DNA sequence: ATAATAAATGACGTAACGTCAGTTTCAAGC
DNA sequence: GCTTGAAACTGACGTTACGTCATTTATTAT
């Protein structure tokens, strides 16, 4: 029989918490002094450990109470339910993480103008909900639509998307200060082409089609692409052409058999 | 200028929420009728969209209020902080998921006796905190200690652990009803050896040493291994010997150069 | 003008405690 | 036995972002 403060020290649970558990009937101490001070037995401590254990799995106190009292508690079902719940929460957090990364990259893309990035992304996410997808289906064949799902996007379903965005961000950054032929810009182009070869091997025709659509602001918007200013796109195209002409009968179109 | 109910319909935000936002000063409607009914302007709606946008990234209303009002708000820092927070939450949930999976497997291992599994796991997690690690270091060389970190454990740092646990669970299940030479059991042994060859190629000596320790309950406990009844271990050993003798000058010890 | 509908305010509830404030009990020394 | 400082007790309010009543007032259609 030990006092509440001793329990707190041993278990690293606060006195307040112990009193609260007593109050809601989750862990009533097995006896009290005549003056009303709580006294905890070894069994109480063991029960407390169990409570901690279940708490570490994200259960709420009410549920823990049921588990501990109901002899017919279905453990497997209960655990699987909790597991499902935890996984849903994880999915929610993942979406939040993606939104945050998207905005961060958006701000980078807009050269620090958050208002711009926020507005564009809000507009995009609203369109996402409304878009009837007909435009996409009209523009592409079935095989192309399958490729479409693998494209990087600002909603960032895949980490790869973020790499693409970072590359675009670099282009926009250099756009303000460097000529398209500068080594920095050419380096980005090279990395873009490498990524393209990795992720879309042997799909040059599809990529060319995409590029044409990308250059049309209205088509881009209808397709739900993140809006990029036309002058940036032109800058990118020039840099690309310079890269191609420099590598000429090049040694880079080989990657993609994996 | 539209009424509150219209806003609710358009934005899928409840009337209660709009009134609450007004109350805490997050979104005060720009005008009211003489009778006191709220009227929202297009600007109000835009602000509301922004609020929704930030909420989707897990920000709290107070923080959103600061973002919207403070012109010196540091966006990049704020976003990175939130990202960190979200990632910590994800880590917490991952631990919960692992605990749940561990208990589920523990219950499987204990043939449905949850009390047993819970007790064992609580004991294990308590030992985990207290164990001074000296025993491990005494028993193994430096290279072996590196291998140790790759071992499967019931805390399940890697998904691989769960596979091992499932296999052990099968062994314990069959232990009650089948002889070690049965096809089911031999199948599990084969999968265990395959996994071993994948994860610990060319480390037979280390595995043998581990097996010896595993067979001693006290050594297992000191090393923080999930307790398995001695008779199950003997059963497993017999099944292993039968498997080895059947595959004789076998065709399975080759896997592991990857 | 009246009735039906919609909007307003206010209050309580949620989960799991933290943090006072004010009062009572315990344990030890004299 | 008495005093005293430490510890324990019991409320009560605060936290987050609303949901859910209950009651009253405004608007709108007929």
Coordinates of C-alpha atoms (C1' of nucleotides) in Angstrom, one line a residue:
Chain A
X1 CA 0.0 0.0 0.0
X2 CA 1.7 3.1 -1.2
X3 CA 0.6 6.8 -1.4
X4 CA -0.3 8.6 -4.5
X5 CA 2.9 10.5 -4.7
X6 CA 4.9 7.4 -4.6
X7 CA 2.9 5.9 -7.4
X8 CA 3.5 9.0 -9.5
X9 CA 7.2 8.7 -8.9
X10 CA 7.4 5.1 -9.8
X11 CA 5.2 5.2 -12.9
X12 CA 5.8 8.8 -14.2
X13 CA 2.1 9.4 -14.2
X14 CA 1.0 12.6 -12.6
X15 CA -0.9 12.8 -9.4
X16 CA -3.7 14.7 -11.2
X17 CA -4.0 11.9 -13.7
X18 CA -4.3 9.3 -11.0
X19 CA -7.0 11.3 -9.3
X20 CA -8.7 11.7 -12.6
X21 CA -8.6 8.0 -13.3
X22 CA -10.1 7.4 -9.9
X23 CA -12.8 10.0 -10.6
X24 CA -14.0 8.4 -13.9
X25 CA -13.8 5.0 -12.3
X26 CA -11.0 3.7 -14.6
X27 CA -8.6 3.0 -11.7
X28 CA -10.2 3.3 -8.2
X29 CA -7.6 2.8 -5.5
X30 CA -8.3 -0.3 -3.5
X31 CA -8.3 1.5 -0.1
X32 CA -8.0 4.8 1.6
X33 CA -6.8 6.1 5.0
X34 CA -9.4 7.3 7.4
X35 CA -8.6 10.8 6.4
X36 CA -9.4 10.0 2.8
X37 CA -5.9 9.7 1.3
X38 CA -5.6 7.2 -1.5
X39 CA -3.7 4.0 -1.0
X40 CA -2.6 1.9 -4.0
X41 CA -1.9 -1.8 -3.9
X42 CA 0.3 -3.9 -6.2
X43 CA -2.7 -5.0 -8.1
X44 CA -3.7 -1.4 -8.7
X45 CA -0.2 -0.7 -10.0
X46 CA -0.5 -3.7 -12.4
X47 CA -3.8 -2.4 -13.7
X48 CA -2.2 1.0 -14.1
X49 CA 0.5 -0.6 -16.3
X50 CA -2.1 -2.2 -18.4
X51 CA -3.9 1.2 -18.8
X52 CA -0.6 2.7 -19.9
X53 CA 0.0 -0.1 -22.3
X54 CA -3.3 0.3 -24.0
X55 CA -2.9 4.1 -24.0
X56 CA 0.3 3.6 -25.9
X57 CA -1.8 2.1 -28.7
X58 CA -3.9 5.2 -28.9
X59 CA -7.0 3.8 -27.2
X60 CA -9.3 6.3 -25.4
X61 CA -9.9 5.9 -21.7
X62 CA -13.5 4.8 -22.1
X63 CA -12.4 2.1 -24.5
X64 CA -9.7 0.9 -22.1
X65 CA -12.3 0.8 -19.3
X66 CA -14.4 -1.5 -21.4
X67 CA -11.5 -3.7 -22.3
X68 CA -10.6 -4.1 -18.7
X69 CA -14.1 -4.7 -17.4
X70 CA -16.0 -6.6 -20.1
X71 CA -15.0 -10.2 -20.1
X72 CA -16.6 -10.7 -23.5
X73 CA -14.4 -8.0 -25.1
X74 CA -13.5 -9.2 -28.6
X75 CA -9.8 -8.6 -28.7
X76 CA -9.0 -9.3 -32.3
X77 CA -11.9 -7.2 -33.6
X78 CA -11.0 -4.4 -31.2
X79 CA -7.4 -4.4 -32.2
X80 CA -8.1 -4.5 -35.9
X81 CA -10.6 -1.6 -35.5
X82 CA -8.1 0.4 -33.7
X83 CA -5.4 -0.4 -36.3
X84 CA -7.8 0.8 -39.0
X85 CA -8.4 4.0 -37.1
X86 CA -4.7 4.6 -36.6
X87 CA -4.1 4.0 -40.3
X88 CA -6.8 6.5 -41.3
X89 CA -5.2 9.0 -39.0
X90 CA -1.9 8.4 -40.7
X91 CA -3.5 8.9 -44.1
X92 CA -4.9 12.2 -42.9
X93 CA -1.5 13.3 -41.6
X94 CA 0.1 12.2 -44.9
X95 CA -2.3 14.4 -46.8
X96 CA -1.5 17.3 -44.5
X97 CA 2.2 16.7 -45.1
X98 CA 1.7 16.7 -48.8
X99 CA -0.2 19.9 -48.7
X100 CA 2.5 21.5 -46.6
X101 CA 5.2 20.4 -49.0
X102 CA 3.2 21.5 -51.9
X103 CA 2.8 25.0 -50.5
X104 CA 6.4 25.1 -49.5
X105 CA 7.4 24.3 -53.1
X106 CA 4.7 26.6 -54.4
X107 CA 6.3 29.5 -52.4
X108 CA 9.6 28.5 -53.8
X109 CA 8.2 28.5 -57.3
X110 CA 6.6 31.9 -56.8
X111 CA 9.9 33.3 -55.5
X112 CA 8.6 33.8 -52.0
X113 CA 5.3 35.3 -52.9
X114 CA 3.1 33.2 -50.6
X115 CA -0.1 35.0 -51.5
X116 CA 0.4 34.0 -55.1
X117 CA 1.2 30.4 -54.2
X118 CA -1.8 30.2 -51.8
X119 CA -4.2 31.6 -54.4
X120 CA -3.0 29.3 -57.1
X121 CA -3.2 26.3 -54.9
X122 CA -6.6 27.1 -53.6
X123 CA -7.9 27.6 -57.1
X124 CA -6.3 24.4 -58.2
X125 CA -7.8 22.4 -55.3
X126 CA -11.2 23.8 -56.0
X127 CA -11.0 22.9 -59.7
X128 CA -9.9 19.5 -58.7
X129 CA -13.2 18.9 -57.0
X130 CA -15.3 20.3 -59.8
X131 CA -13.5 19.1 -62.9
X132 CA -15.6 16.5 -64.6
X133 CA -12.5 14.8 -66.1
X134 CA -14.1 14.9 -69.6
X135 CA -11.4 17.2 -70.9
X136 CA -8.7 14.8 -70.0
X137 CA -10.5 11.9 -71.5
X138 CA -11.2 13.8 -74.7
X139 CA -7.5 14.8 -75.0
X140 CA -5.9 11.4 -74.4
X141 CA -6.1 7.8 -75.5
X142 CA -6.5 5.0 -73.0
X143 CA -2.9 4.2 -72.8
X144 CA -2.0 7.8 -72.4
X145 CA -4.5 8.2 -69.6
X146 CA -2.7 5.4 -67.8
X147 CA 0.5 7.4 -68.2
X148 CA -1.3 10.5 -66.9
X149 CA -1.8 8.9 -63.5
X150 CA 2.0 8.6 -63.2
X151 CA 2.6 12.2 -63.9
X152 CA 4.0 14.4 -61.1
X153 CA 1.5 16.9 -59.7
X154 CA 1.4 19.6 -57.1
X155 CA -0.9 17.5 -54.9
X156 CA 2.1 15.2 -54.7
X157 CA 0.8 11.7 -54.5
X158 CA 4.4 10.5 -55.0
X159 CA 7.6 11.8 -53.5
X160 CA 8.8 12.0 -57.1
X161 CA 6.4 14.9 -57.7
X162 CA 8.3 17.0 -55.2
X163 CA 11.5 16.4 -57.1
X164 CA 9.9 17.7 -60.2
X165 CA 8.6 20.7 -58.4
X166 CA 11.9 21.5 -56.9
X167 CA 13.4 21.4 -60.4
X168 CA 10.7 23.7 -61.8
X169 CA 11.4 26.0 -58.8
X170 CA 15.0 26.1 -59.7
X171 CA 14.1 27.0 -63.3
X172 CA 11.9 29.9 -62.1
X173 CA 14.6 31.0 -59.7
X174 CA 17.3 31.1 -62.4
X175 CA 14.8 32.6 -64.9
X176 CA 15.1 35.9 -63.1
X177 CA 18.9 36.1 -63.2
X178 CA 20.6 33.7 -65.6
X179 CA 20.5 33.0 -69.3
X180 CA 19.2 29.7 -70.4
X181 CA 22.6 28.5 -71.5
X182 CA 24.1 29.0 -68.0
X183 CA 25.6 25.8 -66.4
X184 CA 23.1 25.9 -63.5
X185 CA 20.1 25.9 -65.8
X186 CA 21.6 23.3 -68.1
X187 CA 22.2 21.2 -65.1
X188 CA 18.6 21.3 -64.1
X189 CA 17.6 20.5 -67.7
X190 CA 19.9 17.5 -67.6
X191 CA 18.3 16.3 -64.3
X192 CA 14.9 16.8 -65.7
X193 CA 15.7 14.7 -68.8
X194 CA 17.2 12.0 -66.6
X195 CA 14.1 11.8 -64.5
X196 CA 11.9 11.8 -67.6
X197 CA 13.9 8.9 -68.9
X198 CA 13.6 7.0 -65.6
X199 CA 9.9 7.6 -65.1
X200 CA 8.6 7.7 -68.7
X201 CA 10.9 5.6 -70.8
X202 CA 10.1 5.4 -74.5
X203 CA 7.2 7.8 -74.1
X204 CA 8.6 10.7 -76.0
X205 CA 5.5 11.2 -78.0
X206 CA 3.3 11.5 -75.0
X207 CA 5.7 13.9 -73.4
X208 CA 5.7 16.1 -76.5
X209 CA 2.0 16.2 -76.5
X210 CA 2.0 17.2 -72.8
X211 CA 4.5 19.9 -73.5
X212 CA 2.2 21.4 -76.1
X213 CA -0.7 21.4 -73.7
X214 CA 1.5 22.8 -71.0
X215 CA 2.3 25.8 -73.2
X216 CA -1.4 26.7 -73.4
X217 CA -2.5 28.3 -70.2
X218 CA -6.2 27.5 -70.7
X219 CA -5.5 23.8 -71.6
X220 CA -3.2 23.6 -68.5
X221 CA -5.9 25.0 -66.3
X222 CA -8.5 22.6 -67.6
X223 CA -6.2 19.7 -67.0
X224 CA -5.5 20.8 -63.5
X225 CA -1.9 21.6 -63.9
X226 CA -0.2 24.1 -61.6
X227 CA -0.2 27.4 -63.5
X228 CA 3.2 28.5 -64.7
X229 CA 3.8 31.9 -66.3
X230 CA 4.2 31.7 -70.1
X231 CA 7.6 33.5 -70.1
X232 CA 8.9 30.8 -67.7
X233 CA 7.8 28.1 -70.1
X234 CA 9.4 29.8 -73.0
X235 CA 12.6 30.2 -71.0
X236 CA 12.5 26.5 -70.2
X237 CA 12.0 25.6 -73.8
X238 CA 14.9 27.7 -74.9
X239 CA 17.1 26.1 -72.3
X240 CA 16.0 22.7 -73.5
X241 CA 16.8 23.4 -77.1
X242 CA 20.2 24.7 -76.1
X243 CA 20.8 21.5 -74.1
X244 CA 19.8 19.3 -77.0
X245 CA 21.9 21.1 -79.5
X246 CA 24.9 20.8 -77.2
X247 CA 24.6 17.1 -76.6
X248 CA 23.9 16.7 -80.4
X249 CA 24.1 13.1 -81.5
X250 CA 24.0 12.6 -77.8
X251 CA 24.9 10.0 -75.2
X252 CA 21.8 10.5 -73.0
X253 CA 18.9 8.9 -74.9
X254 CA 19.9 5.5 -73.8
X255 CA 18.5 5.2 -70.2
X256 CA 15.2 3.5 -69.8
X257 CA 15.4 -0.2 -70.4
X258 CA 15.1 -1.0 -66.7
Chain B
X1 CA -23.9 39.8 -49.8
X2 CA -25.4 36.4 -49.0
X3 CA -26.9 35.0 -45.9
X4 CA -25.2 32.5 -43.6
X5 CA -27.2 29.5 -44.8
X6 CA -26.2 30.2 -48.4
X7 CA -22.5 30.3 -47.4
X8 CA -22.9 27.0 -45.6
X9 CA -24.4 25.4 -48.7
X10 CA -21.7 26.8 -51.0
X11 CA -18.8 25.9 -48.8
X12 CA -20.0 22.8 -47.0
X13 CA -19.1 24.6 -43.7
X14 CA -21.8 24.4 -41.1
X15 CA -23.7 27.5 -39.9
X16 CA -22.5 26.8 -36.4
X17 CA -18.9 26.9 -37.5
X18 CA -19.4 30.2 -39.3
X19 CA -20.9 31.7 -36.2
X20 CA -18.0 30.3 -34.1
X21 CA -15.5 31.8 -36.5
X22 CA -17.3 35.1 -36.1
X23 CA -17.3 34.7 -32.3
X24 CA -13.6 34.1 -32.0
X25 CA -12.8 36.9 -34.5
X26 CA -11.4 34.6 -37.1
X27 CA -13.9 35.5 -39.8
X28 CA -16.2 38.4 -38.9
X29 CA -18.9 39.0 -41.5
X30 CA -18.5 42.3 -43.2
X31 CA -22.0 43.5 -42.5
X32 CA -25.3 42.7 -40.9
X33 CA -29.0 43.4 -41.5
X34 CA -30.7 45.8 -39.1
X35 CA -32.1 42.8 -37.4
X36 CA -28.6 41.4 -36.8
X37 CA -28.5 38.7 -39.4
X38 CA -25.0 38.1 -40.8
X39 CA -24.2 39.0 -44.4
X40 CA -21.1 37.7 -46.1
X41 CA -19.3 39.4 -49.0
X42 CA -17.2 37.8 -51.7
X43 CA -14.1 38.8 -49.8
X44 CA -15.4 37.1 -46.7
X45 CA -15.9 33.9 -48.8
X46 CA -12.3 34.2 -50.1
X47 CA -11.0 34.5 -46.6
X48 CA -13.0 31.5 -45.7
X49 CA -11.4 29.5 -48.5
X50 CA -8.0 30.4 -47.2
X51 CA -9.0 29.3 -43.7
X52 CA -10.1 26.0 -45.1
X53 CA -6.9 25.7 -47.0
X54 CA -4.8 26.2 -43.9
X55 CA -7.0 23.9 -41.9
X56 CA -6.3 21.2 -44.4
X57 CA -2.7 21.4 -43.4
X58 CA -3.5 20.8 -39.8
X59 CA -3.1 24.3 -38.4
X60 CA -5.1 25.4 -35.4
X61 CA -7.5 28.3 -35.7
X62 CA -5.4 30.5 -33.6
X63 CA -2.4 30.0 -35.8
X64 CA -4.5 30.6 -38.9
X65 CA -5.7 33.9 -37.4
X66 CA -2.1 34.9 -36.9
X67 CA -1.1 34.0 -40.4
X68 CA -4.0 36.0 -41.8
X69 CA -3.5 39.1 -39.7
X70 CA 0.3 39.4 -39.1
X71 CA 1.9 40.9 -42.1
X72 CA 5.3 39.8 -40.8
X73 CA 4.4 36.2 -40.5
X74 CA 7.4 34.1 -41.6
X75 CA 5.9 31.6 -44.0
X76 CA 8.8 29.4 -44.6
X77 CA 9.6 28.9 -40.9
X78 CA 5.9 28.5 -40.1
X79 CA 5.4 25.8 -42.7
X80 CA 8.5 24.0 -41.8
X81 CA 7.5 24.0 -38.1
X82 CA 4.1 22.6 -39.0
X83 CA 5.7 20.0 -41.2
X84 CA 7.9 18.9 -38.3
X85 CA 4.9 18.7 -36.1
X86 CA 3.0 16.7 -38.6
X87 CA 5.9 14.3 -39.0
X88 CA 6.2 13.9 -35.2
X89 CA 2.5 13.0 -35.1
X90 CA 3.0 10.5 -37.9
X91 CA 5.9 9.0 -35.9
X92 CA 3.6 8.7 -32.9
X93 CA 1.0 7.0 -34.9
X94 CA 3.5 4.6 -36.4
X95 CA 4.6 3.5 -33.0
X96 CA 1.0 2.9 -32.1
X97 CA 0.5 0.9 -35.2
X98 CA 3.5 -1.2 -34.4
X99 CA 2.3 -1.7 -30.8
X100 CA -1.1 -2.9 -32.2
X101 CA 0.5 -5.2 -34.7
X102 CA 2.8 -6.6 -32.0
X103 CA -0.1 -7.3 -29.7
X104 CA -2.1 -8.8 -32.5
X105 CA 0.8 -11.1 -33.3
X106 CA 1.3 -11.7 -29.6
X107 CA -2.3 -12.9 -29.3
X108 CA -1.8 -15.1 -32.3
X109 CA 1.4 -16.5 -30.8
X110 CA -0.4 -17.2 -27.5
X111 CA -3.2 -19.0 -29.2
X112 CA -5.8 -16.3 -28.4
X113 CA -4.8 -15.9 -24.8
X114 CA -4.7 -12.1 -24.7
X115 CA -3.9 -11.8 -21.0
X116 CA -0.8 -13.8 -21.6
X117 CA 0.3 -11.7 -24.5
X118 CA -0.5 -8.5 -22.8
X119 CA 1.5 -9.5 -19.7
X120 CA 4.5 -10.7 -21.7
X121 CA 4.5 -7.5 -23.7
X122 CA 4.2 -5.2 -20.7
X123 CA 7.0 -7.1 -19.0
X124 CA 9.1 -6.8 -22.2
X125 CA 8.5 -3.1 -22.6
X126 CA 9.4 -2.4 -19.0
X127 CA 12.6 -4.4 -19.3
X128 CA 13.4 -2.5 -22.4
X129 CA 13.5 0.7 -20.4
X130 CA 15.5 -0.7 -17.6
X131 CA 18.0 -3.0 -19.3
X132 CA 21.5 -1.6 -19.1
X133 CA 22.5 -3.3 -22.4
X134 CA 25.6 -4.7 -20.6
X135 CA 24.5 -8.2 -21.1
X136 CA 24.2 -7.9 -24.9
X137 CA 27.6 -6.3 -25.1
X138 CA 29.2 -9.0 -23.0
X139 CA 27.7 -11.7 -25.1
X140 CA 28.5 -10.4 -28.6
X141 CA 31.4 -9.0 -30.5
X142 CA 31.2 -5.7 -32.3
X143 CA 30.3 -7.1 -35.6
X144 CA 27.7 -9.3 -34.0
X145 CA 26.2 -6.3 -32.3
X146 CA 25.7 -4.7 -35.6
X147 CA 23.9 -7.8 -36.8
X148 CA 21.8 -7.7 -33.6
X149 CA 20.3 -4.4 -34.7
X150 CA 19.0 -6.1 -37.8
X151 CA 17.2 -8.9 -35.9
X152 CA 13.5 -9.0 -35.9
X153 CA 11.8 -8.1 -32.6
X154 CA 8.4 -7.8 -31.2
X155 CA 8.6 -4.0 -31.0
X156 CA 8.7 -4.3 -34.8
X157 CA 10.9 -1.6 -36.0
X158 CA 10.8 -3.2 -39.4
X159 CA 7.9 -4.8 -41.2
X160 CA 10.1 -7.8 -41.6
X161 CA 9.8 -8.4 -37.9
X162 CA 6.1 -9.0 -38.4
X163 CA 6.7 -11.7 -40.9
X164 CA 9.0 -13.5 -38.4
X165 CA 6.4 -13.2 -35.8
X166 CA 3.7 -14.6 -38.1
X167 CA 6.0 -17.5 -38.8
X168 CA 6.6 -18.2 -35.1
X169 CA 2.8 -17.9 -34.6
X170 CA 2.3 -20.6 -37.1
X171 CA 4.8 -22.8 -35.4
X172 CA 3.0 -22.3 -32.1
X173 CA -0.3 -23.0 -33.7
X174 CA 0.8 -26.2 -35.3
X175 CA 2.6 -27.2 -32.2
X176 CA -0.7 -28.0 -30.6
X177 CA -2.0 -30.3 -33.3
X178 CA 0.6 -31.4 -35.8
X179 CA 3.8 -33.4 -35.7
X180 CA 7.0 -31.6 -36.7
X181 CA 7.3 -33.5 -39.9
X182 CA 3.9 -32.4 -41.3
X183 CA 3.9 -30.5 -44.6
X184 CA 2.5 -27.3 -42.9
X185 CA 5.3 -27.2 -40.4
X186 CA 8.0 -28.0 -42.9
X187 CA 6.7 -25.3 -45.1
X188 CA 7.1 -22.7 -42.3
X189 CA 10.6 -24.0 -41.7
X190 CA 11.4 -23.5 -45.3
X191 CA 10.1 -20.0 -45.3
X192 CA 12.1 -19.2 -42.2
X193 CA 15.3 -20.5 -43.7
X194 CA 14.6 -18.5 -46.8
X195 CA 14.1 -15.3 -44.9
X196 CA 17.2 -16.1 -42.8
X197 CA 19.2 -16.5 -46.0
X198 CA 17.8 -13.2 -47.3
X199 CA 18.4 -11.1 -44.2
X200 CA 21.4 -12.8 -42.7
X201 CA 23.4 -14.2 -45.5
X202 CA 26.6 -16.0 -44.6
X203 CA 26.0 -15.4 -40.9
X204 CA 25.3 -19.0 -39.9
X205 CA 27.7 -18.9 -36.9
X206 CA 25.9 -15.9 -35.5
X207 CA 22.5 -17.5 -36.0
X208 CA 23.7 -20.7 -34.3
X209 CA 24.8 -18.6 -31.3
X210 CA 21.5 -16.8 -31.2
X211 CA 19.7 -20.1 -31.3
X212 CA 21.6 -21.4 -28.3
X213 CA 20.7 -18.2 -26.3
X214 CA 17.1 -18.5 -27.4
X215 CA 16.9 -21.9 -25.9
X216 CA 17.8 -20.6 -22.5
X217 CA 14.8 -18.7 -21.0
X218 CA 16.9 -16.6 -18.7
X219 CA 19.3 -15.5 -21.4
X220 CA 16.4 -14.7 -23.7
X221 CA 14.8 -12.6 -21.0
X222 CA 18.0 -10.7 -20.4
X223 CA 18.4 -10.1 -24.0
X224 CA 14.9 -8.7 -24.3
X225 CA 13.5 -11.4 -26.5
X226 CA 9.9 -12.3 -26.6
X227 CA 9.5 -15.2 -24.2
X228 CA 8.6 -18.5 -26.0
X229 CA 7.8 -21.7 -24.1
X230 CA 10.7 -24.2 -24.1
X231 CA 8.6 -27.0 -25.5
X232 CA 7.8 -24.9 -28.5
X233 CA 11.5 -24.2 -29.0
X234 CA 12.2 -27.9 -28.8
X235 CA 9.4 -28.6 -31.3
X236 CA 10.9 -26.0 -33.6
X237 CA 14.3 -27.6 -33.4
X238 CA 13.0 -31.0 -34.2
X239 CA 11.1 -29.6 -37.2
X240 CA 14.3 -27.9 -38.3
X241 CA 16.3 -31.1 -38.0
X242 CA 13.8 -33.0 -40.0
X243 CA 13.8 -30.4 -42.7
X244 CA 17.6 -30.4 -42.9
X245 CA 17.8 -34.2 -43.1
X246 CA 15.2 -34.2 -45.9
X247 CA 16.9 -31.7 -48.0
X248 CA 20.2 -33.5 -47.3
X249 CA 23.0 -32.3 -49.5
X250 CA 20.6 -29.5 -50.2
X251 CA 19.8 -26.9 -52.8
X252 CA 18.8 -24.2 -50.4
X253 CA 22.1 -22.9 -48.8
X254 CA 22.9 -21.0 -51.8
X255 CA 20.7 -17.9 -51.5
X256 CA 22.3 -14.8 -50.2
X257 CA 24.8 -13.1 -52.5
X258 CA 22.4 -10.2 -53.2
Chain C
dA1 C1' -51.5 40.5 -40.6
dT2 C1' -50.1 36.0 -39.9
dA3 C1' -47.7 32.0 -40.2
dA4 C1' -43.7 29.5 -41.6
dT5 C1' -39.0 29.6 -42.0
dA6 C1' -34.5 31.1 -40.8
dA7 C1' -31.4 33.3 -37.9
dA8 C1' -29.7 34.8 -33.4
dT9 C1' -27.9 34.0 -28.7
dG10 C1' -26.8 31.2 -24.8
dA11 C1' -25.6 27.1 -22.5
dC12 C1' -23.9 22.5 -22.0
dG13 C1' -21.1 18.6 -23.7
dT14 C1' -16.8 16.6 -25.7
dA15 C1' -11.2 14.2 -23.9
dA16 C1' -7.8 14.1 -20.8
dC17 C1' -5.9 16.2 -18.1
dG18 C1' -3.0 21.1 -16.3
dT19 C1' -3.3 24.5 -13.1
dC20 C1' -4.8 27.2 -9.5
dA21 C1' -7.2 28.0 -4.8
dG22 C1' -8.7 26.8 -0.5
dT23 C1' -9.1 23.2 3.0
dT24 C1' -7.8 18.9 5.5
dT25 C1' -4.7 15.2 6.8
dC26 C1' -0.3 13.1 7.8
dA27 C1' 4.3 12.5 10.0
dA28 C1' 7.7 14.1 12.6
dG29 C1' 9.9 16.8 16.2
dC30 C1' 9.4 19.0 20.7
Chain D
dG1 C1' -0.1 16.2 23.2
dC2 C1' 0.9 20.0 20.2
dT3 C1' 2.7 22.3 16.5
dT4 C1' 4.2 22.6 11.9
dG5 C1' 5.5 21.9 7.2
dA6 C1' 4.6 18.8 3.6
dA7 C1' 1.4 16.3 1.2
dA8 C1' -3.2 15.2 -0.1
dC9 C1' -8.0 16.4 -0.7
dT10 C1' -11.9 18.5 -3.4
dG11 C1' -13.8 21.7 -6.4
dA12 C1' -13.6 24.8 -10.4
dC13 C1' -12.0 26.8 -14.6
dG14 C1' -9.2 26.4 -19.1
dT15 C1' -8.0 23.9 -23.2
dT16 C1' -10.1 22.8 -29.0
dA17 C1' -13.4 23.3 -32.4
dC18 C1' -17.2 22.8 -32.9
dG19 C1' -22.4 19.6 -32.2
dT20 C1' -26.6 19.9 -30.2
dC21 C1' -30.3 21.6 -27.9
dA22 C1' -33.6 25.5 -26.2
dT23 C1' -35.4 29.9 -26.5
dT24 C1' -36.1 34.2 -28.7
dT25 C1' -36.2 37.4 -32.6
dA26 C1' -36.1 38.6 -37.9
dT27 C1' -37.4 37.8 -42.4
dT28 C1' -40.4 36.4 -46.0
dA29 C1' -44.5 34.6 -48.3
dT30 C1' -49.3 34.6 -48.5

